[in-house]
Coordinates of C-alpha atoms in Angstrom, one line a residue:
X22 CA -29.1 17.1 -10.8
X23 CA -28.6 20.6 -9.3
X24 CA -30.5 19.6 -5.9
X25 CA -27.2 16.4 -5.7
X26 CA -24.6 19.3 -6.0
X27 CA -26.6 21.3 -3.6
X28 CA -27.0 18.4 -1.1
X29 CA -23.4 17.3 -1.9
X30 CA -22.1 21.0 -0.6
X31 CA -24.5 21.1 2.3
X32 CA -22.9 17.5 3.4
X33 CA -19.4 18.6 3.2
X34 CA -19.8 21.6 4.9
X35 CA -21.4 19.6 7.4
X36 CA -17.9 17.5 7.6
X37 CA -15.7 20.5 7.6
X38 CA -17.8 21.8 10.6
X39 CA -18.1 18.0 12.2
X40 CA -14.0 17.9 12.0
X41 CA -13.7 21.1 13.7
X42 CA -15.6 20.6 16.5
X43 CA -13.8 16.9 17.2
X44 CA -10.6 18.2 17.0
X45 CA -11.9 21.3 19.7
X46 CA -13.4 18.8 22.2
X47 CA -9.8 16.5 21.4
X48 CA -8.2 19.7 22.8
X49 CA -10.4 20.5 25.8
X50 CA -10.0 16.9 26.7
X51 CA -6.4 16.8 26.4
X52 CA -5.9 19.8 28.9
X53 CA -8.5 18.1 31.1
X54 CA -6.0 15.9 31.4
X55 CA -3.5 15.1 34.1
X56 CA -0.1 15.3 32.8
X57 CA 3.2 13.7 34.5
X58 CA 5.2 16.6 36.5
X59 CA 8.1 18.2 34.9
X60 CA 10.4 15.9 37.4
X61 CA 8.6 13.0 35.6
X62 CA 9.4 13.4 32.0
X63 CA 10.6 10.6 30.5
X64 CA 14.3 11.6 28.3
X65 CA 14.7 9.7 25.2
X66 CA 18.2 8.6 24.1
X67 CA 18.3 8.9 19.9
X68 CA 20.8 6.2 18.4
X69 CA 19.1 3.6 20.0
X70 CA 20.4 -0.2 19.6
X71 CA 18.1 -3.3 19.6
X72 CA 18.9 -4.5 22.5
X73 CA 20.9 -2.4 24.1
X74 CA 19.5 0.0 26.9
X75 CA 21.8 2.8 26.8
X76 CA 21.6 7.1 27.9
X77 CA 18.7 7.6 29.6
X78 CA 17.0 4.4 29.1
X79 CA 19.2 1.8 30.7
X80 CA 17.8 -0.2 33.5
X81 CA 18.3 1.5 36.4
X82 CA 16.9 4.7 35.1
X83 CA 13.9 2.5 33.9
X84 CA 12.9 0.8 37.3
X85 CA 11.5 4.5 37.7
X86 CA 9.8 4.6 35.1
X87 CA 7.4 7.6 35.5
X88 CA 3.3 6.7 37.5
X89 CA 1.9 7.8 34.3
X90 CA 4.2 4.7 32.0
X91 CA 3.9 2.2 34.8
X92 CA -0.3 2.7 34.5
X93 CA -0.3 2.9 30.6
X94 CA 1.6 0.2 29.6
X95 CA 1.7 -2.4 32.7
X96 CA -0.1 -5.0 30.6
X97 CA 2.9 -5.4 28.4
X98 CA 5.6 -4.6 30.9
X99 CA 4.3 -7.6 33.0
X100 CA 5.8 -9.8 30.1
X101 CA 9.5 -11.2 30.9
X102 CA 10.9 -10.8 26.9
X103 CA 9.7 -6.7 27.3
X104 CA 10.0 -5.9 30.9
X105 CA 10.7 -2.4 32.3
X106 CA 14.0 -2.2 30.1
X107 CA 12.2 -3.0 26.9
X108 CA 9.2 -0.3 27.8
X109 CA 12.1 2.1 28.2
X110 CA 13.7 1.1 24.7
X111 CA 10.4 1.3 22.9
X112 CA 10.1 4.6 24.8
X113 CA 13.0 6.1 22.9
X114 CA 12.4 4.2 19.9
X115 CA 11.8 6.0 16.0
X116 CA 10.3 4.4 13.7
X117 CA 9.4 5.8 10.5
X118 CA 6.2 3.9 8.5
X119 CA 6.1 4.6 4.6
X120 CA 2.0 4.7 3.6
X121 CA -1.0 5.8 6.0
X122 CA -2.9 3.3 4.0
X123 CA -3.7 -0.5 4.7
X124 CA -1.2 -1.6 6.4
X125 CA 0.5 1.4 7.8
X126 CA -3.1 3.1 9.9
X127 CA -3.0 -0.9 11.7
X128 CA 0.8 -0.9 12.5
X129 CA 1.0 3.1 13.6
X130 CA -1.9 2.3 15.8
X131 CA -0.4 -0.6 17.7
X132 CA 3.1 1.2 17.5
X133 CA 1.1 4.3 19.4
X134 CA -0.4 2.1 21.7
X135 CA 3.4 0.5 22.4
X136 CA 4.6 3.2 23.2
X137 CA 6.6 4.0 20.8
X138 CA 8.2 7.5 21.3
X139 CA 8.7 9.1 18.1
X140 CA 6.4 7.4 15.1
X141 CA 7.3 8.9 11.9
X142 CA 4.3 8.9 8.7
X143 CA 5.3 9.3 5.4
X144 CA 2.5 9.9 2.6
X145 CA 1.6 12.2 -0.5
X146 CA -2.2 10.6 -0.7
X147 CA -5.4 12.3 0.6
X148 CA -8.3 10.1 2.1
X149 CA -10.5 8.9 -0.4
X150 CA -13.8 7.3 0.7
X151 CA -12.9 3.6 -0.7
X152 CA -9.6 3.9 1.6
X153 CA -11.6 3.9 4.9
X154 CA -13.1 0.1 4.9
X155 CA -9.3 -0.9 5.3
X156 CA -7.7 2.3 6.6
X157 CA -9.4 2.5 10.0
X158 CA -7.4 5.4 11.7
X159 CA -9.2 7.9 8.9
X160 CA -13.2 8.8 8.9
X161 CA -15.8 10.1 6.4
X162 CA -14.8 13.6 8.2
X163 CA -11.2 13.7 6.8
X164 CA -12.5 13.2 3.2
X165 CA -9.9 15.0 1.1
X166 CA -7.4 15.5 4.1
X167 CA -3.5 14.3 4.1
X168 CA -3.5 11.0 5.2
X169 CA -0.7 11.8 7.4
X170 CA -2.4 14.4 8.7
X171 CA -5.8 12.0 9.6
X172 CA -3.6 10.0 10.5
X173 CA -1.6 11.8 13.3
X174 CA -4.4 13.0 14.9
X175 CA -6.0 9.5 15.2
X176 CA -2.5 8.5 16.8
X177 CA -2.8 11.6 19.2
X178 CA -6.1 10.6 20.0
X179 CA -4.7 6.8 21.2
X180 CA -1.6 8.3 22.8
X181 CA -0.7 12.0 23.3
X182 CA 2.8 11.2 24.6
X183 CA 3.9 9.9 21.4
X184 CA 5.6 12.2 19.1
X185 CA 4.2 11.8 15.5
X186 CA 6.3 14.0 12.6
X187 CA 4.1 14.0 9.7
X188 CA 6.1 14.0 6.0
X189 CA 3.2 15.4 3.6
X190 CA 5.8 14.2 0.6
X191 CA 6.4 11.8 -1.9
X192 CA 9.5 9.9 -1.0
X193 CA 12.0 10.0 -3.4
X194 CA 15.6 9.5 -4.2
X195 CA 16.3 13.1 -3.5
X196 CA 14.6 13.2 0.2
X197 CA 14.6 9.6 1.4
X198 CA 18.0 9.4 3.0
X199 CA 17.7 12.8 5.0
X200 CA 14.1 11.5 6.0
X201 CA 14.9 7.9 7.3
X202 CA 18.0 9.1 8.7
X203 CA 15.9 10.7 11.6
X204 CA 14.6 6.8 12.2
X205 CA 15.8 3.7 14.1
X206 CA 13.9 0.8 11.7
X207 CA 11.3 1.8 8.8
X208 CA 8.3 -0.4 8.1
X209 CA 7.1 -0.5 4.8
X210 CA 3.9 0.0 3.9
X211 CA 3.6 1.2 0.4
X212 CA 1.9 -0.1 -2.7
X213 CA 4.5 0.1 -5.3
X214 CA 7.7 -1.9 -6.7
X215 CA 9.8 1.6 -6.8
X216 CA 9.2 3.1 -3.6
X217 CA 10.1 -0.9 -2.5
X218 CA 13.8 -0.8 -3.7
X219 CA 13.8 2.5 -3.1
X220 CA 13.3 2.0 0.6
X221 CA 16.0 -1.1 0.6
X222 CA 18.4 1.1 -0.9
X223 CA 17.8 3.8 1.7
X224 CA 18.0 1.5 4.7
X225 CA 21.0 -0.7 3.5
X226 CA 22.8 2.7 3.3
X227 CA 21.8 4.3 6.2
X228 CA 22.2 0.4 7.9
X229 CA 18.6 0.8 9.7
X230 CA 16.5 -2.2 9.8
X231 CA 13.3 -2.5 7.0
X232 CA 10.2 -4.3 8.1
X233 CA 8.2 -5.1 5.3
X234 CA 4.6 -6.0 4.3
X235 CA 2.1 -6.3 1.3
X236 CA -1.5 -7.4 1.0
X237 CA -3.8 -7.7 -1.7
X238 CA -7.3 -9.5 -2.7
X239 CA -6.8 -12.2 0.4
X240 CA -3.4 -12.8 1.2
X241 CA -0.4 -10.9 2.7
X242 CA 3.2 -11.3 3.5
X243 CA 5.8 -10.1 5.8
X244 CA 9.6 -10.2 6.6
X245 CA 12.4 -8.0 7.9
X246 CA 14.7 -6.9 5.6
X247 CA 18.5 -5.7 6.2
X248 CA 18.9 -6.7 10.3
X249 CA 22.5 -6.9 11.3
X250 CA 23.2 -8.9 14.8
X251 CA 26.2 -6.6 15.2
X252 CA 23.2 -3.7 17.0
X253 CA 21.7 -6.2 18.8
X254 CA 23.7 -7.3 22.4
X255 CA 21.6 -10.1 22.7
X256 CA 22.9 -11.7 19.7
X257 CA 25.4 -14.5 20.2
X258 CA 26.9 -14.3 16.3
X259 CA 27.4 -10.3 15.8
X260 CA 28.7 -11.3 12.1
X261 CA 24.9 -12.2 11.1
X262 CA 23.4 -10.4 8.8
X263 CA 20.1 -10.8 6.8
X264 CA 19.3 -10.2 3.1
X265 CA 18.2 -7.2 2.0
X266 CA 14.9 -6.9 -0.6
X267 CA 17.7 -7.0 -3.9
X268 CA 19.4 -10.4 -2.3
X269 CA 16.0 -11.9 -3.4
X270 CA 14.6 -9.8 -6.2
X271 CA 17.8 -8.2 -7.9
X272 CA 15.2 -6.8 -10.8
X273 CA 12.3 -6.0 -10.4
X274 CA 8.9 -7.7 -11.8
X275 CA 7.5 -6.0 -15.3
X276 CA 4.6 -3.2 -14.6
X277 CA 1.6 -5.4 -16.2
X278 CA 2.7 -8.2 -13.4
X279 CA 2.1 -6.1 -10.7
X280 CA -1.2 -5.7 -8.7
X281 CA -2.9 -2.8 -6.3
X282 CA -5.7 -2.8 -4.2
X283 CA -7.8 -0.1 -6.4
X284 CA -7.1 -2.5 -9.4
X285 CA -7.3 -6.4 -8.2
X286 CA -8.7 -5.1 -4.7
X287 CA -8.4 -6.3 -1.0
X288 CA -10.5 -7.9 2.1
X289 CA -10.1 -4.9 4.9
X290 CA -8.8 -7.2 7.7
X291 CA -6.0 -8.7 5.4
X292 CA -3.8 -5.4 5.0
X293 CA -5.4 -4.7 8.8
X294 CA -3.5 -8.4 10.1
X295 CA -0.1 -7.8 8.2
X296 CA 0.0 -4.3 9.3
X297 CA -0.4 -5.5 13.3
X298 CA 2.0 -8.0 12.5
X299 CA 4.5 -5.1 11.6
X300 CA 4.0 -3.3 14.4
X301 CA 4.6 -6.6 16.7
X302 CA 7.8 -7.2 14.6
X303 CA 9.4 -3.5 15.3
X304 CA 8.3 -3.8 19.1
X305 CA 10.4 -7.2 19.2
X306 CA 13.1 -5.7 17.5
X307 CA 13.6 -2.8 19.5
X308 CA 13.3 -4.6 22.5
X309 CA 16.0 -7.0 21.5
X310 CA 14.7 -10.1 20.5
X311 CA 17.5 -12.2 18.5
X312 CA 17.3 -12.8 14.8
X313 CA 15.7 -16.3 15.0
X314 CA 12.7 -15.0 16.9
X315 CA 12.1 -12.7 14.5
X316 CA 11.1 -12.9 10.5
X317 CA 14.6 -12.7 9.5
X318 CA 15.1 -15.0 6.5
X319 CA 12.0 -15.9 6.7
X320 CA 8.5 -14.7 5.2
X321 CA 4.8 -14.6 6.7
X322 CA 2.8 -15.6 4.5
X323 CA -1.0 -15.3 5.5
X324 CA -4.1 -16.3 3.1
X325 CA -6.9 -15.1 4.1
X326 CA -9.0 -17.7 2.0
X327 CA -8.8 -21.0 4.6
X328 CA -7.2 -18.6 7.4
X329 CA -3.9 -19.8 7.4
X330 CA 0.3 -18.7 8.6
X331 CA 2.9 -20.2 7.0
X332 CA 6.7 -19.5 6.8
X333 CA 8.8 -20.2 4.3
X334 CA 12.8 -19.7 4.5
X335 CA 14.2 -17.4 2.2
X336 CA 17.6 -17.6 0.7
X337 CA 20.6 -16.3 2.7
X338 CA 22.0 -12.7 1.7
X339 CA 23.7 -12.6 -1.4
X340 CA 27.4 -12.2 -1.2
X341 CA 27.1 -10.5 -4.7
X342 CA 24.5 -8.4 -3.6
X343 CA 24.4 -5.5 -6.2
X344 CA 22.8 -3.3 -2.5
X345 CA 24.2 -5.0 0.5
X346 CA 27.6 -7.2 -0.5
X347 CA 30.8 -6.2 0.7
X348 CA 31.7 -4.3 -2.6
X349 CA 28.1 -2.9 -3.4
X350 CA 27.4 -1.3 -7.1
X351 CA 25.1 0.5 -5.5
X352 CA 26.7 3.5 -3.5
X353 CA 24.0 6.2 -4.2
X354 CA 20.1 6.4 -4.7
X355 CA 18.6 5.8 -8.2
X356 CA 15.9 6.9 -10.4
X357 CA 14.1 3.7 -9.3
X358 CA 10.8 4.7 -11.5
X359 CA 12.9 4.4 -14.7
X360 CA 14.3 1.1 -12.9
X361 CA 11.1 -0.3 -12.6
X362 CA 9.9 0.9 -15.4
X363 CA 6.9 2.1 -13.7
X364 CA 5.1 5.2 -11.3
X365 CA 5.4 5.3 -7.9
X366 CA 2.4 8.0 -7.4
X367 CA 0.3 6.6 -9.4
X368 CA -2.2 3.9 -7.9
X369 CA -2.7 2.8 -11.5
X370 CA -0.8 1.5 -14.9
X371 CA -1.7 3.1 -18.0
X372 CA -0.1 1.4 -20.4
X373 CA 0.3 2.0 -24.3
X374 CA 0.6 -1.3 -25.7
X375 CA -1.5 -0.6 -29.1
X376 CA -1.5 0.8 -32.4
X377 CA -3.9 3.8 -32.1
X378 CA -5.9 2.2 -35.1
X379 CA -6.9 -0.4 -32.5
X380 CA -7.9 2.2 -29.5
X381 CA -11.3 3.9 -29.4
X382 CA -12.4 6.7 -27.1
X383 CA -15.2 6.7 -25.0
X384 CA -17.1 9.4 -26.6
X385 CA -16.7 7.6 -30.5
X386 CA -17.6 4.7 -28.9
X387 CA -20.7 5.9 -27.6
X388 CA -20.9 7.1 -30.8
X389 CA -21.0 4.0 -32.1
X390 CA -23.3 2.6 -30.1
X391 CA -25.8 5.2 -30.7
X392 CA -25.2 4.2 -34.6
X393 CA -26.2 1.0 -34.0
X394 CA -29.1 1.2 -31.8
X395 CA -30.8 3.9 -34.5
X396 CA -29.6 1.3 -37.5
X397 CA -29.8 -2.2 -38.7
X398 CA -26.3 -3.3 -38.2
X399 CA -25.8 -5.9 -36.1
X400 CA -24.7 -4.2 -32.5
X401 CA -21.3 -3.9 -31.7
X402 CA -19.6 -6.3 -29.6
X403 CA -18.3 -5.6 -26.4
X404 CA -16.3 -7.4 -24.6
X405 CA -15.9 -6.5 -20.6
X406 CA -12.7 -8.3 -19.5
X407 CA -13.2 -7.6 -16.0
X408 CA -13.4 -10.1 -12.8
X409 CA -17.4 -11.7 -12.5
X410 CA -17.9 -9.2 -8.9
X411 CA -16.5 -6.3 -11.0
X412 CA -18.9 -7.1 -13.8
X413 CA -22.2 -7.5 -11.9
X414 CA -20.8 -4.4 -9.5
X415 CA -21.3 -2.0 -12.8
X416 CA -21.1 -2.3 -16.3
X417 CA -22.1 -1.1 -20.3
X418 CA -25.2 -2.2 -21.2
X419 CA -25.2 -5.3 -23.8
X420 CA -21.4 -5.8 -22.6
X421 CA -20.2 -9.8 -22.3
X422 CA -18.0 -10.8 -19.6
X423 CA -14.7 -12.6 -20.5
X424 CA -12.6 -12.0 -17.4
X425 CA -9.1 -12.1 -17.9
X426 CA -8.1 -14.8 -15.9
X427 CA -10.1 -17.3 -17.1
X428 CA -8.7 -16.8 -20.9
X429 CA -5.4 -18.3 -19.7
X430 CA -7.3 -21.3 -20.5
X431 CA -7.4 -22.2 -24.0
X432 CA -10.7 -23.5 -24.3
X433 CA -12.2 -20.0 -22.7
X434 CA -10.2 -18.3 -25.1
X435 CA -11.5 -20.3 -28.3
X436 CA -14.8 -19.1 -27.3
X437 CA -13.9 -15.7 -26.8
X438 CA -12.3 -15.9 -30.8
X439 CA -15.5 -17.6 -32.0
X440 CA -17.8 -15.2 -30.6
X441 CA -15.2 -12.3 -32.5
X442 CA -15.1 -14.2 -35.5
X443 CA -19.2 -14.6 -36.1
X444 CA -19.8 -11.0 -35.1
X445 CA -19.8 -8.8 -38.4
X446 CA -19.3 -5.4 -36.4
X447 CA -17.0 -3.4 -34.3
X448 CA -14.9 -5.5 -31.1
X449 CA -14.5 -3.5 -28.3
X450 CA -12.6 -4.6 -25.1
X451 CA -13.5 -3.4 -21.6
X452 CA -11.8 -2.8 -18.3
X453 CA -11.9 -0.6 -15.6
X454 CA -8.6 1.9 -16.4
X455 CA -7.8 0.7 -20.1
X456 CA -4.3 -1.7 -19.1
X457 CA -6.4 -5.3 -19.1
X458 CA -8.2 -4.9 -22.3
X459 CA -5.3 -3.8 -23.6
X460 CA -3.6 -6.8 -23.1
X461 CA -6.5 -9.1 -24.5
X462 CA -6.5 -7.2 -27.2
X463 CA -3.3 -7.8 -28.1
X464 CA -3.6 -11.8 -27.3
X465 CA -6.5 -11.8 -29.6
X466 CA -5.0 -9.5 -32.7
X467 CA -1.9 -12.2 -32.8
X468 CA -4.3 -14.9 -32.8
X469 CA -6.9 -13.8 -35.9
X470 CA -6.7 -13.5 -39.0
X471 CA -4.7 -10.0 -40.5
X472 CA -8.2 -8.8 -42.1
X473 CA -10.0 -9.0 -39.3
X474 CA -7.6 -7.1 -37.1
X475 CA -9.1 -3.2 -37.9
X476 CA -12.2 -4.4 -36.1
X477 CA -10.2 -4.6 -32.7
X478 CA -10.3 -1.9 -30.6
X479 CA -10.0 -1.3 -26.8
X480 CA -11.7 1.4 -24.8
X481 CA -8.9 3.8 -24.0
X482 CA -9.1 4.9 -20.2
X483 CA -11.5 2.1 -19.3
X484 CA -15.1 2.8 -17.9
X485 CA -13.4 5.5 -15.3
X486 CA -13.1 7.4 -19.1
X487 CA -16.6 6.2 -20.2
X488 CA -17.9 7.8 -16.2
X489 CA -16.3 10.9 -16.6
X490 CA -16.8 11.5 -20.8
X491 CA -20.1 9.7 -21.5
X492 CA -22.0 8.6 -18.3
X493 CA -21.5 10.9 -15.2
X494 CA -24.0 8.6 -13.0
X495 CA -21.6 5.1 -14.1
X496 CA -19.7 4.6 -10.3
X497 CA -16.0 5.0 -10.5
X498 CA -13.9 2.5 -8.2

């Protein structure tokens, strides 16, 4: 055990020392060189409308587009709906993207590689090592770095005449409208419902644009929330406008409905595919593609399983609109945690759903188990509740596997009951943070008989509790 912590220290040292020396050679590289002469700069106009070229980036001043521009991004200036004007726009565009995670490392990339003049990042997180098989702009090097950080000097790397401002902060009601204030459209990338309406809120006050997107296990989805023709010159109705996240979800989902990536997981490319598709979204907005080219009222919705796009329409904006109506309730930011009833930090539920009668730790429970093995009684039963890949990833040994999803079915869950009922000992449920086996816990307390009911229990914390109290080898995911 003490040569592991030794090794561990000698390899993180190693990774401090390996981080320094990239970002040295980054900066011997970067004066090596060539950069456009001071009569070359390009000037960015702020306040910039989709698809109007205005200030310093109108046409004429954009047919001289700097050697260095013309070079870098001929590939997508060749193309009729961008064109020399649209390179200019995206030049002195600001767009702010919420999460350095899945989907926010693919579209900052591709937003760098645009062109894109001013990218803003917003995130609290550090880089965890089960973040980089889907969060490709950080490396085993930045271990324990701000992903904003990592991340905005993997966007130097692509494109050092981007301006990146990194936001090292959580976003909340009190900061949110100075920081998107700064920004022409947002793209959300986040993991949670509150920093979701939190975001609409923000935009529909502000009036910016909010480009959305979500992934998880092997799906995504993507729309554009809160676009109003009225800043686009290439609209023919100017009185359009699109809903807004609360025109379609005026409350939001309860906690134990929600899922994240560290809990139900996700395939790397998924988030990787919404996330480019955000970054093409922005680039057509700011360019000034009309509302019907774009996912206005409408929603991407990608699975991953048989490699399919569809698009479903989605209902018009709500006149009513509690966020985005003509008479709004909404006139200031909330405490949208209380609103939703759930964290916004946190990556995981914990939910208290049980009497503390019917919750065990994982130190009595190894206890127990201890008990058992040096007695008679018949062993206690424990019940893992966990998907099949989660189960044969890691699990307690003599545990059975009922996942959770397959006891919607009533025949699964009869068997689950008779394997409670003919066991004479302690029941213990099983997941990985303590919120699932909570809840078939509960299911199977309302279903027994009242006398059986002090032999339920569920392993409080989960098996991260059981890794960090019992068994310090047990992985943690």
């Amino acid at each position: 055990m003490e040569r592991i912590v030794q090794l561990e220290t000698e390899i993180a040292e190693l990774r401090k020392n390996l981080h320094e020396k990239e970002n040295e050679l980054y900066e011997l590289k970067k004066n090596c060189v060539v950069q456009p002469a001071p009569q070359e700069t390009f000037h960015f106009e702020s306040n910039l409308q989709y698809g109007q070229s205005n200030g310093g980036c109108n046409a004429e001043i954009g047919d001289k587009l700097p050697r260095w521009a013309i070079e870098r991004y001929s590939r997508q200036i060749l193309l009729p709906s961008l064109g020399v004007a649209g390179q200019a726009r995206l030049c002195a565009a600001r767009v702010l993207v919420v999460g350095a995670g899945g989907l926010g490392c693919p579209a900052a990339s591709y937003l760098a590689g645009a062109g894109v003049g001013h990218i803003g990042l917003v995130d609290y997180d550090t880089v965890d090592v089960t973040n980089i098989h889907r969060q490709l702009l950080h490396g085993e090097a930045d271990q324990g770095a701000g992903k904003v950080h990592s991340a905005a000097r993997a966007i130097h790397r692509i494109n050092s005449h981007v301006t990146v401002t990194p936001h090292d902060v959580q976003l909340s009601s009190g900061n949110a409208l100075e920081v998107i204030s700064r920004y022409d459209l947002v793209l959300d990338c986040s993991d949670n419902v509150p920093t979701r309406y939190l975001l609409n809120d923000a935009c529909v006050l502000l009036k910016v644009p909010l480009i959305s997107g979500s992934a998880l296990k092997m799906e995504g989805q993507l729309t554009i929330y809160n676009y109003r023709a009225e800043k686009n010159d290439n609209e023919k109705d100017a009185s359009y406008c699109g809903p807004c996240y609360r025109c379609l979800f005026p409350s939001p989902p309860p906690p134990e409905m929600v899922g994240s990536c560290s809990a139900n997981g996700v395939c790397g490319p998924v988030p990787g595919a919404i996330g480019t598709l955000q970054a093409l979204e922005a680039i057509k907005l700011v360019v000034g593609f009309p509302h019907g080219q774009l996912l206005v009222g409408r929603m991407l919705i990608f699975d991953g399983e048989d490699a399919t796009f569809r698009i479903v329409k989605l209902r018009p904006r709500d006149p009513n609109c509690a966020a985005c109506s003509e008479n709004p309730k909404i006139t200031q930011l909330l405490d949208y945690e209380t609103f939703c009833r759930s964290k916004a930090k946190e990556k995981d539920l914990d939910l208290k759903i049980l009497e503390p009668q019917n919750r065990i730790t994982a130190t009595r429970l190894a206890s127990k188990l201890k008990e058992n093995l040096e007695t008679s009684e018949q062993r206690h039963l424990l019940v893992d509740v966990r998907s099949e890949p989660e189960f044969h990833m890691c699990r307690i040994e003599g545990a059975v596997n009922y996942p959770i999803d397959s006891l919607d079915k009533k025949q699964e869950f009869d068997k689950l009951l008779e394997a409670i009922r003919s066991c004479t000992s302690q029941v213990t449920f099983i997941c990985r943070r303590g919120n699932d086996s909570q809840l078939v816990a509960q299911r199977v307390l309302h279903a027994i008989d009242k006398e059986q009911c002090g032999r339920i229990t569920d392993l409080t914390g989960g098996l991260h509790a059981w890794a960090k109290l019992v068994d310090q080898e047990f992985p943690i995911y």
